[in-house]
Amino acid sequence: MDPFSPAQEPDEGYSEHPLNPSDSTILRSDASLTAKRSPADIPAWLSAQLPTLSVHQKTRLAMLILNELPTTVIADIVMNELNPRLYINFVERLPTEICLKILGYLDPVSLIYVASCCRGWYELAIDRKLWEQLFYLEGWKAIPSEIIAAESRMNDSLVSSQISPQRIQSFEDGHVNKKRAVSDPTQQDDEDYEMVDADAPVEQEATPDLYNSIFHPRRMGESGSSAQSNTSVTQHMGNLMMKSPSPMQDSGNPALQTSKGKGKMTARSMEPSLPLIEATAGLPSLPKSALWIYDDRDRRYKISWKYLYTMRRKLERNWDRGRFTNFQLPHPDHMGEGHNECIYSLQYNADYLVSGSRDRTLRIWNMRTRRLARPPLRGHQGSVLCLQFDSDPEEDLIVSGSSDSDVILWKFSTGEIIQRLRKAHRESVLNVKFDKRILVTCSKDKTIKIFNRVPLRPGDQGYGEGVSPVPIHMRNYGFDDSPSNQLAIKPPYTMIGCLEGHGAAVNAVQICGDEIVSASGDRHIKVWDWPNQMCQRTFLGHNKGIACVQYDGRRIVSGSSDNEVKVFDRETGLEVASLRAHSNLVRTVQAGFGDLPYSVEQDQLEAKAVDQAYFKALHSGDLEDANSNRRKAHNAGSRRPEDITAYGAKLPPGGGGGPYGRIVSGSYDQTIIIWRRDREGVWKNAHTLRQEEGATAALRHTCSSTTRARPASSTMASGHSIPAPPASAPPALQQTRPHYTHVEHPIIATITPQTTSSYTQMIDGSVPQGPAALQQALSAYPTMLTYHSHIQAAIDRETNAITRSQLRQVVSTALVRAQIAQNHIRESVQQALAATSTSAEASTSQPTHAGPSNASTSGHTLVGNGGGPPPSLAIPQTQLQSQAAAPQAQVQAQGQQQQHPHILQADTSPARVFKLQFDARRIICCSQTSTIVGWDFCNGDPKLEEAAVFFGTVE
């Protein structure tokens, strides 16, 4: 007998009864069916009848059956029968190559979500080749030679150190990844071997790897999913964030798998944003950067493309937000290495920068040390107006053009002159460009000349003189006295062509394949077929002379005296963008549109769609007459029908390209503008840079770094003791001794007749000795800067203009250093005064005048760490407080006169920007000053600087 009746069963929160039992009416209606057929025959009968039922009837039948089943049975059906039908894990069923092909269609954000699903998906989502593809699909460029060289150096160093990969330990957030057991690789008795056929060849240990590329297939039967781990590692990718399972153990990778009981871990592949490789005790240092991953299959370290992608996004974010640090050449500590006059041209790569100046020299700079790599190259008799170099050992060449009409070829590695093309033009050589085949020069004499760089035989491209480049008859290897074989071989750097057609000076040229693009003061841009020496197209659009041009095969970008930067479609000759923000001549421009692999087709489709929208609006009457519409303001890339100024181009408004395109232009208005596209594709002035501001910031950065590196001097025990004067001090200054306060900086310097006479004598003696002597004197005695007018008068008495320029540059640099040091002194004195006043308030027995006394002592302690300036800087304590305001006002007035210390005082014209160049991380420009200024968008981030070596310029 049951202890409870059905009506009295207790409610325990769980029951095996069906949730929704069928009502009795339905059961009674089906009584005839159950009476005629046995329960065993019903499933077979239903199977035969199911094809005849509608979807609605099948659904009702399924619900009737489910309503009669217990809850546990329904749950088992859902988990084991329905879930596999509804949620198919393709990673488990498809080969790795197909899985990666599928993931290759995802954008980076979607790929992050894929990686956060499970461990099996994560291992596919961080595939090395997959992220390499994503890197290039953003329109970015890499430098394959740098990647190959870095990987070779890394692996060669490890091989030479004989480091066993099995001894590498992986660390994740500072903790060793937990493993069940790690067997000694030298013990072979407990190893598990895979069973193979007797006739199968003996294979080495298989190390398939999902962390690197699609060429590492997954093992058969491997699972693509795994149980969720209880910990996770957060990975940052630019402004994206993802979480991935941790620890990273893979059931399909023997390098990561631990078997039951006794585990065996081999060398594992390192995820770029997860564990960092630490050097174990007694081993040479291993790479600690997430830049490197270990490839188990190849037994080599390789660059992590996911890490490169992350760093590239971070670098682009610095460009967008204007985050950079400044630097200058020459290094502020070696200003004597710089040019003596303004710099007209420059070019740089990752290791070197070459500059040409009005002082008739070329200088090769080391980009890392920012100092001269070798003495200046002298050979021109006029200003060096243009140059190009290639430091590759196969080329090892510098080509320079000058106002003396000569073109000189230098050997880059030694600086010696290889060849001089005397009087290459009748007037100044304004630009030079070369590739592996030809050298092209242009001049003020309105011509463009082409020189071959390799010996030319009859029939070679560019040989000319009516010789066909394609042979008509088979060559006779016997005696052949045909006229073509009797023609002379043209030696390198023979003029093989002269292009004439411009009506004014040809200011710039570019080479792209078999085409040369030239820009002239006659307001025209011409495209030339140089092998045939024919003009293919002339571009019109600028209202004044054109100063610079760039050509990438699809677009022509130019800057002009009409203060505009224009973009032209090469195929149709139409203007597709006009950028207006400068107020003077645009002297130099560089553009990178960041083309994607499919940009050509996409740009054509977008241009066609813009034309269709324009004609639709025109026919509907939404626009004015087409002729008046063309006279509207210039279009900077807007695709609205009312802004369209031309139709039929193969490029959309703005020039097309990828999302990371940029144009950088420099002008005679002293500004450098970084142009970026907004969401509508319109070019906007993203940032405006100024050369003099960058130079000042570079000096401040260098001075602050020097100040931080300088060790703190010991505090003096007595406030009245002073160091002995140096032996080199002027004799008249060595007489004042007792109770003087040493003042190192002119902000609080007091001038007395005695100090005035001493310092004027020192100035009159050091200036005639040259810039080095003046720099040494200013470094030893900074108070000399208070006699700025006397220094300028002494400089003006020098007869050599170059010497005067160098002396003024030394004074300008010293002024900036003094101003920076004064700011540090002010902060230190304020802190000392605050500490003294606090202590005075705490002590009731201390007199009220003790605060100023302590303040003067503290100031003495802070500034009394110099190398022993002359005793004339020592000022009696009674005079210091009363006379401190006068020299401070004097220095401030002099600072107002010296507004831009980096612009030579003899040059009253604005600091016109002559030439600029940018790459993935830097912009470097030269101007009317003798200083080269740069903006580094790595912004002092060492990780970004490490990865930026592999980034190519956006083109």
XYZ file of N, CA, C and O in Angstrom, residues 40 113 142 164 180 211 271 286 355 400-401 450 464 585 602 624 645 711 918:
76
model
N 3.205 -2.172 -30.822
C 4.443 -2.442 -31.565
C 4.326 -2.065 -33.033
O 5.343 -1.797 -33.690
N 35.635 37.439 -31.731
C 34.527 36.697 -31.131
C 34.654 35.199 -31.391
O 34.307 34.383 -30.530
N 54.197 45.460 -45.396
C 55.281 44.949 -44.558
C 56.558 44.911 -45.386
O 56.523 45.032 -46.615
N 68.233 23.982 -26.350
C 67.249 22.960 -26.674
C 65.852 23.516 -26.486
O 65.535 24.054 -25.428
N 50.780 18.355 -15.947
C 50.705 17.247 -14.992
C 52.073 16.719 -14.667
O 52.375 16.408 -13.540
N 49.141 26.735 -34.625
C 49.386 28.109 -34.235
C 50.029 28.915 -35.339
O 50.243 30.096 -35.173
N 51.808 31.763 -28.223
C 50.860 32.722 -28.756
C 51.442 34.114 -28.564
O 52.017 34.416 -27.528
N 66.606 34.525 -24.076
C 65.683 34.197 -25.147
C 64.755 35.376 -25.368
O 64.654 36.264 -24.527
N 71.083 64.314 -46.686
C 70.569 65.665 -46.861
C 71.505 66.462 -47.750
O 72.722 66.256 -47.747
N 73.077 63.206 -56.916
C 72.740 64.556 -56.479
C 72.793 65.516 -57.651
O 73.609 65.364 -58.568
N 71.890 66.502 -57.604
C 71.865 67.565 -58.609
C 72.028 68.908 -57.944
O 71.602 69.111 -56.796
N 67.312 61.662 -69.898
C 67.297 60.262 -69.476
C 68.676 59.669 -69.750
O 69.226 59.803 -70.846
N 67.249 53.164 -78.770
C 66.883 54.207 -79.703
C 67.530 54.060 -81.060
O 67.970 52.985 -81.464
N 52.709 78.588 -51.338
C 53.130 77.545 -52.265
C 53.266 76.199 -51.571
O 53.908 76.091 -50.515
N 37.044 47.737 -56.964
C 36.115 48.436 -56.084
C 36.050 49.922 -56.411
O 34.961 50.517 -56.415
N 21.587 72.095 -60.472
C 21.573 73.174 -61.448
C 22.083 72.644 -62.784
O 22.395 71.467 -62.949
N 32.247 67.598 -59.550
C 32.744 68.562 -60.537
C 33.119 67.904 -61.864
O 33.357 68.608 -62.843
N 73.310 62.279 -12.830
C 73.175 61.905 -11.427
C 73.021 63.139 -10.544
O 73.597 64.188 -10.798
N 57.625 60.762 -45.397
C 57.069 60.005 -44.285
C 57.116 58.523 -44.605
O 57.148 58.109 -45.765
